[in-house]
XYZ file of N, CA, C and O in Angstrom:
588
model
N 74.391 11.281 79.998
C 74.034 9.755 79.770
C 72.866 9.273 79.147
O 72.625 8.495 78.335
N 71.813 9.631 80.327
C 70.547 9.228 80.040
C 69.882 9.887 78.436
O 69.079 9.050 77.625
N 70.420 11.037 78.165
C 69.893 11.666 77.133
C 70.627 11.039 75.845
O 69.860 10.848 74.884
N 71.761 10.472 75.992
C 72.283 9.746 74.888
C 71.600 8.253 74.605
O 71.106 7.773 73.361
N 71.111 7.658 75.502
C 70.260 6.558 75.721
C 69.120 6.651 75.047
O 68.627 6.211 74.244
N 68.499 7.936 75.636
C 67.226 8.303 74.749
C 67.016 8.573 73.471
O 66.026 8.243 72.775
N 67.984 9.387 72.952
C 68.035 9.580 71.600
C 68.757 8.278 70.833
O 67.806 8.209 69.662
N 69.393 7.409 71.382
C 69.882 6.182 70.270
C 68.187 5.465 70.560
O 67.891 4.890 69.355
N 67.453 5.513 71.378
C 66.074 4.651 71.818
C 65.406 5.065 70.583
O 64.426 4.688 70.026
N 65.478 6.482 70.402
C 64.506 7.275 69.549
C 64.633 6.972 68.030
O 63.948 6.758 67.378
N 65.888 6.848 67.861
C 66.498 6.949 66.476
C 67.308 5.668 66.271
O 68.346 5.910 65.312
N 67.032 4.933 67.062
C 67.746 3.555 66.956
C 67.891 3.005 65.587
O 69.362 2.768 64.945
N 67.303 2.949 64.686
C 67.011 2.222 63.594
C 67.962 3.294 62.424
O 68.903 2.671 61.763
N 67.815 4.949 62.644
C 68.761 5.436 61.625
C 70.270 5.148 62.328
O 70.853 5.181 61.405
N 70.220 5.424 63.398
C 71.728 5.346 64.002
C 72.376 4.307 63.639
O 73.503 3.891 63.221
N 71.641 2.938 63.751
C 72.539 1.790 63.219
C 72.625 1.685 61.551
O 73.399 1.084 61.338
N 71.689 2.363 60.938
C 71.658 2.270 59.474
C 73.114 3.347 59.217
O 74.056 2.538 58.331
N 73.215 4.157 59.817
C 74.521 5.112 59.501
C 75.984 4.419 59.960
O 76.820 4.375 59.484
N 75.837 3.601 60.924
C 77.050 3.161 61.813
C 77.193 1.852 60.378
O 78.311 1.498 60.547
N 76.302 1.289 60.127
C 76.238 -0.041 59.546
C 77.157 0.661 58.073
O 77.635 -0.085 57.185
N 76.608 1.728 57.562
C 76.923 2.309 56.466
C 78.403 2.759 56.572
O 79.006 2.371 55.372
N 78.784 3.196 57.453
C 80.227 3.332 57.556
C 80.657 2.194 57.729
O 81.986 2.011 57.108
N 80.411 1.235 58.064
C 80.984 -0.519 58.281
C 81.211 -0.802 56.903
O 82.248 -1.393 56.415
N 80.326 -0.726 55.837
C 80.107 -1.041 54.618
C 81.286 -0.377 53.885
O 81.981 -0.824 53.048
N 81.258 0.928 54.065
C 82.595 1.916 53.561
C 83.680 1.184 53.902
O 84.647 1.123 52.414
N 83.874 0.842 54.964
C 85.344 0.236 55.331
C 85.306 -1.245 54.708
O 86.649 -1.251 54.147
N 84.362 -1.933 54.815
C 84.489 -3.028 53.858
C 84.671 -3.134 52.541
O 85.843 -3.756 52.025
N 83.882 -1.764 51.867
C 84.433 -1.587 50.269
C 85.808 -1.047 50.195
O 86.519 -1.742 49.176
N 86.310 -0.296 50.970
C 87.919 0.075 50.378
C 88.421 -0.835 50.928
O 89.843 -1.191 50.070
N 88.798 -1.409 52.245
C 89.647 -2.321 52.262
C 89.485 -3.602 51.286
O 90.743 -4.131 50.882
N 88.383 -4.181 50.931
C 88.279 -5.437 49.912
C 89.152 -5.130 48.711
O 89.784 -5.584 47.734
N 88.644 -3.662 48.294
C 89.240 -2.905 47.234
C 90.592 -3.136 47.140
O 91.612 -3.689 46.408
N 91.102 -2.548 48.200
C 92.640 -2.604 48.295
C 93.345 -3.967 48.151
O 94.349 -3.869 47.533
N 92.696 -5.025 48.969
C 93.321 -6.202 48.913
C 93.460 -6.566 47.587
O 94.406 -6.967 47.074
N 92.122 -6.569 47.040
C 92.232 -7.214 45.462
C 93.002 -6.443 44.703
O 93.849 -7.204 43.645
N 93.266 -4.901 44.892
C 93.957 -4.009 43.718
C 95.477 -4.337 44.009
O 96.632 -4.459 43.544
N 95.789 -3.658 45.336
C 97.243 -3.464 45.756
C 98.037 -4.908 45.892
O 98.940 -5.130 45.493
N 97.159 -5.909 46.536
C 97.752 -7.066 47.034
C 97.828 -8.155 45.891
O 98.784 -8.963 45.786
N 96.402 -8.473 45.511
C 96.663 -9.719 44.669
C 96.486 -8.979 43.006
O 96.507 -9.668 42.195
N 96.878 -7.726 42.613
C 97.178 -7.329 41.334
C 96.136 -7.549 40.279
O 95.930 -7.892 39.463
N 94.853 -7.497 40.960
C 93.647 -7.760 40.039
C 93.442 -6.148 39.194
O 93.971 -5.296 39.610
N 93.147 -6.269 38.156
C 92.564 -5.025 37.427
C 91.727 -4.245 38.308
O 90.665 -4.850 39.057
N 91.420 -2.900 38.123
C 90.859 -2.101 39.020
C 89.306 -2.427 38.699
O 88.375 -2.450 39.491
N 88.908 -2.651 37.499
C 87.484 -2.975 37.357
C 86.723 -4.323 38.190
O 86.100 -4.346 38.623
N 87.911 -5.282 37.760
C 87.079 -6.521 38.937
C 87.518 -6.320 40.182
O 86.640 -6.804 40.685
N 88.071 -5.876 40.470
C 88.497 -5.224 42.116
C 87.414 -4.422 42.555
O 86.699 -4.758 43.478
N 87.056 -3.631 41.351
C 86.234 -2.814 42.221
C 84.746 -3.434 42.040
O 83.614 -3.272 43.063
N 84.163 -4.068 40.960
C 83.208 -4.988 41.134
C 82.828 -6.045 41.960
O 81.810 -6.148 42.946
N 83.885 -6.701 42.259
C 84.121 -7.656 43.429
C 83.853 -7.053 44.834
O 83.194 -7.483 45.608
N 84.844 -6.323 45.176
C 84.561 -5.415 46.078
C 83.256 -4.470 46.663
O 82.433 -4.699 47.704
N 82.563 -4.189 45.513
C 81.344 -3.338 45.465
C 80.104 -4.914 45.957
O 79.414 -4.405 46.816
N 80.299 -6.024 45.249
C 79.414 -7.061 45.872
C 79.808 -7.410 47.144
O 78.528 -7.563 47.498
N 80.958 -7.550 47.626
C 80.816 -8.087 48.923
C 80.464 -6.968 49.850
O 80.084 -7.175 51.057
N 80.563 -5.731 49.603
C 79.979 -4.293 50.567
C 78.499 -4.706 50.644
O 77.942 -4.404 51.813
N 78.094 -4.718 49.119
C 76.506 -4.771 49.212
C 76.005 -5.810 50.141
O 74.846 -5.855 50.711
N 76.646 -6.882 50.006
C 76.310 -7.901 50.740
C 76.377 -7.863 52.129
O 75.551 -8.414 53.173
N 77.562 -7.574 52.643
C 77.679 -6.952 54.196
C 76.713 -6.072 54.116
O 76.111 -6.618 55.543
N 76.167 -5.348 53.653
C 75.087 -3.938 53.907
C 73.777 -4.991 54.043
O 73.230 -4.556 55.152
N 73.852 -5.785 53.024
C 72.521 -6.546 53.261
C 72.259 -7.400 54.491
O 71.382 -7.138 55.093
N 73.106 -8.068 54.993
C 73.025 -9.107 56.154
C 73.421 -8.158 57.307
O 72.019 -8.368 58.413
N 73.755 -6.828 57.466
C 73.459 -6.209 58.459
C 72.362 -5.193 58.502
O 71.698 -5.070 59.847
N 72.187 -4.996 57.732
C 70.541 -4.123 57.216
C 69.457 -5.090 57.880
O 68.392 -4.851 58.563
N 69.442 -6.508 57.211
C 68.872 -7.399 57.724
C 68.302 -7.732 58.975
O 67.125 -7.877 59.628
N 69.747 -8.157 59.702
C 69.616 -8.760 61.040
C 69.559 -7.213 62.189
O 68.516 -7.160 63.025
N 70.433 -6.582 61.784
C 70.253 -5.280 63.184
C 69.664 -4.069 62.689
O 69.014 -3.545 63.598
N 69.340 -3.655 61.667
C 68.586 -2.227 61.229
C 67.124 -2.488 61.208
O 66.409 -2.092 61.930
N 66.921 -3.386 60.239
C 65.216 -3.272 60.144
C 64.716 -4.471 60.546
O 63.655 -5.143 60.746
N 65.809 -5.831 61.264
C 65.201 -6.914 61.929
C 64.379 -7.597 61.223
O 63.277 -8.083 61.668
N 64.381 -8.083 59.859
C 63.686 -8.691 59.031
C 63.477 -10.084 59.686
O 64.160 -10.845 60.487
N 62.179 -10.776 59.562
C 61.735 -11.782 60.262
C 61.560 -13.059 59.018
O 61.025 -14.059 59.312
N 61.773 -12.629 57.879
C 61.672 -13.748 56.778
C 62.609 -15.010 56.839
O 63.898 -14.547 57.132
N 62.530 -15.809 56.957
C 62.798 -17.053 56.982
C 63.056 -17.918 55.935
O 63.632 -18.875 56.018
N 61.846 -17.998 55.046
C 62.119 -19.290 54.003
C 62.976 -18.518 52.699
O 63.059 -17.587 52.487
N 63.274 -19.592 51.812
C 64.199 -19.367 50.823
C 63.946 -18.365 50.128
O 64.467 -17.576 49.270
N 62.298 -18.430 49.326
C 61.691 -17.600 48.521
C 61.946 -15.976 49.027
O 62.175 -15.185 48.218
N 61.145 -15.660 50.512
C 61.535 -14.520 51.177
C 63.031 -14.124 51.223
O 63.162 -12.716 50.478
N 63.827 -15.031 51.616
C 65.234 -14.385 51.388
C 65.826 -13.961 50.165
O 66.839 -12.989 49.914
N 65.390 -14.871 49.124
C 65.671 -14.545 47.743
C 65.569 -13.243 47.005
O 66.120 -12.321 46.812
N 63.924 -12.969 47.714
C 63.197 -11.591 47.484
C 64.176 -10.449 47.825
O 64.260 -9.411 46.994
N 64.230 -10.558 49.014
C 64.807 -9.587 49.774
C 66.439 -9.251 49.317
O 66.748 -8.110 48.984
N 67.124 -10.365 48.877
C 68.730 -10.160 48.395
C 68.623 -9.345 46.996
O 69.236 -8.737 46.737
N 67.482 -10.134 46.342
C 67.356 -9.919 44.815
C 67.387 -7.987 44.713
O 67.623 -7.276 44.185
N 65.835 -7.831 45.807
C 65.607 -6.293 45.867
C 66.560 -5.325 46.356
O 66.759 -4.134 45.935
N 67.488 -5.749 47.198
C 68.369 -5.381 47.941
C 69.281 -4.589 46.760
O 69.978 -3.575 46.386
N 70.024 -5.818 46.191
C 70.901 -5.693 44.947
C 70.399 -4.554 43.874
O 71.220 -3.738 43.539
N 69.191 -5.004 43.316
C 68.649 -3.805 42.392
C 68.632 -2.444 42.974
O 68.608 -1.617 42.174
N 67.884 -2.412 44.040
C 67.832 -0.916 44.842
C 69.107 -0.336 44.397
O 69.116 1.005 44.164
N 70.664 -1.118 44.860
C 71.588 -0.394 44.800
C 72.190 -0.128 43.587
O 73.002 0.842 43.644
N 71.892 -1.111 42.829
C 72.223 -0.800 41.408
C 71.667 0.542 41.032
O 72.176 1.252 40.190
N 69.858 0.497 40.923
C 69.524 1.240 40.187
C 69.710 3.191 41.157
O 70.173 3.846 40.278
N 69.700 2.927 42.504
C 70.364 4.397 43.294
C 71.568 4.569 42.988
O 72.271 6.061 42.649
N 72.758 3.491 42.437
C 73.983 4.198 42.011
C 73.933 4.481 40.697
O 74.744 5.525 40.488
N 73.126 4.142 39.772
C 73.312 4.312 38.417
C 72.697 5.886 38.533
O 73.025 6.947 37.797
N 71.577 6.224 39.151
C 71.048 7.481 39.575
C 71.953 8.402 40.287
O 72.165 9.704 39.997
N 72.700 8.082 41.221
C 73.926 9.231 41.619
C 75.135 9.352 40.774
O 75.688 10.123 40.554
N 75.468 8.484 40.052
C 76.324 8.510 38.890
C 75.964 9.623 37.895
O 76.707 10.585 37.620
N 74.393 9.121 37.628
C 74.142 10.526 36.796
C 73.822 11.855 37.268
O 74.233 12.940 36.695
N 73.593 11.883 38.547
C 73.856 12.817 39.057
C 75.455 13.825 39.250
O 75.269 14.834 39.103
N 75.998 13.085 39.588
C 77.461 13.332 39.513
C 78.042 13.920 37.827
O 78.562 14.769 38.169
N 77.532 12.822 37.251
C 77.761 13.432 35.810
C 76.955 15.083 35.303
O 77.616 16.083 34.738
N 75.754 14.772 35.934
C 74.805 16.148 35.619
C 75.984 17.477 36.050
O 76.014 18.474 35.627
N 76.282 17.178 37.432
C 77.302 18.534 38.026
C 78.151 18.750 37.450
O 78.796 20.140 37.274
N 79.075 17.377 36.983
C 80.454 18.053 36.304
C 80.116 18.217 34.880
O 80.725 19.206 34.597
N 79.682 17.312 34.010
C 79.635 17.878 32.777
C 78.629 18.503 32.328
O 79.162 19.308 31.192
N 77.267 18.816 32.744
C 76.463 19.876 32.278
C 77.027 21.004 32.971
O 76.505 22.076 32.321
N 77.095 21.138 34.098
C 77.160 22.460 35.051
C 78.520 22.851 35.177
O 78.754 23.866 35.526
N 79.531 21.854 34.726
C 80.815 22.186 34.697
C 81.339 22.965 36.366
O 82.122 23.761 36.330
N 80.788 22.158 37.307
C 80.995 22.555 38.750
C 82.041 21.291 39.451
O 82.280 20.073 38.693
N 82.241 21.508 40.506
C 83.527 20.652 41.202
C 82.672 19.116 40.952
O 81.641 19.237 41.988
N 83.482 18.206 40.829
C 83.592 16.965 41.038
C 83.128 16.091 42.717
O 82.103 15.357 42.927
N 84.086 16.795 43.335
C 84.085 16.586 44.864
C 82.326 17.017 45.724
O 81.961 16.374 46.236
N 82.344 18.096 45.477
C 80.652 18.604 45.480
C 79.696 17.724 44.935
O 78.786 17.344 45.970
N 79.439 17.607 43.700
C 78.739 16.776 43.198
C 79.059 15.529 43.798
O 77.615 14.510 43.985
N 79.912 14.840 44.164
C 80.033 13.435 44.426
C 79.440 13.312 46.136
O 78.579 12.574 46.214
N 79.499 14.494 47.034
C 78.897 14.477 48.116
C 77.322 14.916 48.021
O 76.785 14.042 48.650
N 76.966 15.153 47.045
C 75.451 15.789 46.688
C 74.778 14.278 46.205
O 73.941 13.747 46.885
N 75.372 13.625 45.244
C 74.982 12.209 45.213
C 74.857 11.310 45.922
O 74.396 10.313 45.979
N 76.118 11.219 46.893
C 76.107 10.298 47.911
C 74.536 10.415 49.127
O 74.291 9.630 49.556
N 74.922 12.015 49.544
C 73.506 12.191 50.043
C 72.184 11.552 49.694
O 71.598 10.809 50.270
N 71.813 11.562 48.035
C 70.584 11.002 47.525
C 70.918 9.329 47.756
O 69.835 8.930 47.857
N 72.306 8.936 47.499
C 72.071 7.328 47.725
C 71.864 7.143 48.776
O 71.001 6.040 48.994
N 72.399 7.414 49.613
C 72.070 7.186 51.271
C 70.766 7.234 51.626
O 70.072 6.389 52.152
N 70.229 8.185 51.694
C 68.425 8.557 51.908
C 67.699 7.600 51.006
O 66.962 6.888 51.501
N 68.169 7.756 49.463
C 67.432 6.403 48.826
C 67.261 5.122 49.334
O 66.397 4.356 49.085
N 68.713 4.600 49.406
C 68.811 3.175 49.809
C 68.054 3.099 51.496
O 67.620 1.973 51.568
N 68.048 3.908 52.274
C 67.151 4.079 53.522
C 65.629 3.642 52.906
O 65.043 2.864 53.500
N 65.409 4.780 52.348
C 63.685 4.941 52.068
C 63.449 3.452 51.535
O 62.400 2.847 51.618
N 64.299 2.707 50.400
C 63.644 1.823 49.854
C 63.779 0.576 50.677
O 62.885 -0.315 50.370
N 64.868 0.252 51.746
C 64.749 -0.508 52.316
C 63.731 -0.537 53.220
O 63.274 -1.640 53.561
N 63.534 0.570 53.913
C 62.545 0.610 55.033
C 60.823 0.414 54.573
O 60.327 -0.142 55.127
N 60.725 1.114 53.225
C 59.803 1.007 52.639
C 59.127 -0.159 51.589
O 58.195 -0.510 51.180
N 60.015 -0.691 51.438
C 60.006 -1.926 50.158
C 60.738 -3.138 50.529
O 60.075 -4.066 50.511
N 62.043 -3.103 50.805
C 62.857 -4.291 50.763
C 62.452 -5.109 51.696
O 62.108 -6.482 52.189
N 62.437 -3.989 52.977
C 62.039 -4.962 54.406
C 60.591 -4.575 54.719
O 60.320 -4.610 56.280
N 59.718 -4.341 54.226
C 58.627 -4.106 54.298
C 57.914 -5.145 55.623
O 57.263 -4.839 56.123
N 58.190 -6.300 54.922
C 57.278 -7.344 55.508
C 57.398 -7.312 57.132
O 56.541 -7.846 57.865
N 58.966 -6.581 57.648
C 59.041 -6.538 58.823
C 57.793 -5.959 59.742
O 57.352 -6.577 60.592
N 57.477 -5.078 59.185
C 56.492 -3.667 59.466
C 55.343 -4.609 59.746
O 54.502 -4.412 60.503
N 55.143 -5.360 58.612
C 53.406 -6.029 58.483
C 53.474 -6.902 59.188
O 52.576 -7.124 60.202
N 54.953 -7.725 59.740
C 54.795 -8.883 60.577
C 54.734 -8.359 61.975
O 53.925 -8.915 62.841
N 55.203 -7.500 62.570
C 55.367 -6.805 63.841
C 54.049 -6.209 64.261
O 53.169 -6.232 65.349
N 53.182 -5.548 63.189
C 51.872 -5.193 63.172
C 50.933 -6.004 63.074
O 49.852 -6.055 64.057
N 51.230 -7.225 62.597
C 50.065 -8.410 62.810
C 50.227 -9.171 64.419
O 48.984 -9.272 64.846
N 51.633 -8.999 64.753
C 51.682 -9.422 66.106
C 50.701 -8.512 67.221
O 50.138 -9.103 68.097
N 51.021 -7.098 66.894
C 50.625 -6.390 68.106
C 49.097 -6.531 67.860
O 48.514 -6.343 69.084
N 48.503 -6.672 66.741
C 46.923 -6.649 66.489
C 46.240 -7.705 67.134
O 45.072 -7.965 67.160
N 46.925 -9.154 67.322
C 46.654 -10.168 67.659
C 46.183 -10.291 69.120
O 46.672 -9.701 70.042
């Protein structure tokens, strides 16, 4: 048990990122099913709204538990949300292009290339969140330590 606790402490941020990533997946699937199968929305509308809600859920959980953002002012919150959504749009488009490359140009299995693009998207979103979107958290912590 001690080894598990040590592992968690050492990789807490990554473990939480992956856990909440799984939870985000569930939010996406459940909301899409609700909008599509229960409310009978078009698949495009159901997809867009479920994507928006899933990304918002991911932002909130990443902000609070994964990267522990200390930004409290409205301008800072808006910046974080805007950058988070923009990063998700950019990595989503790149992921789609990776999928198209593997399927249309290389004529390979879409399931394999979907896995490849998902790995790229997950790693890219983590790096963008850590180094760019929630960067101020690290700066605030360093300032507190250095004082």
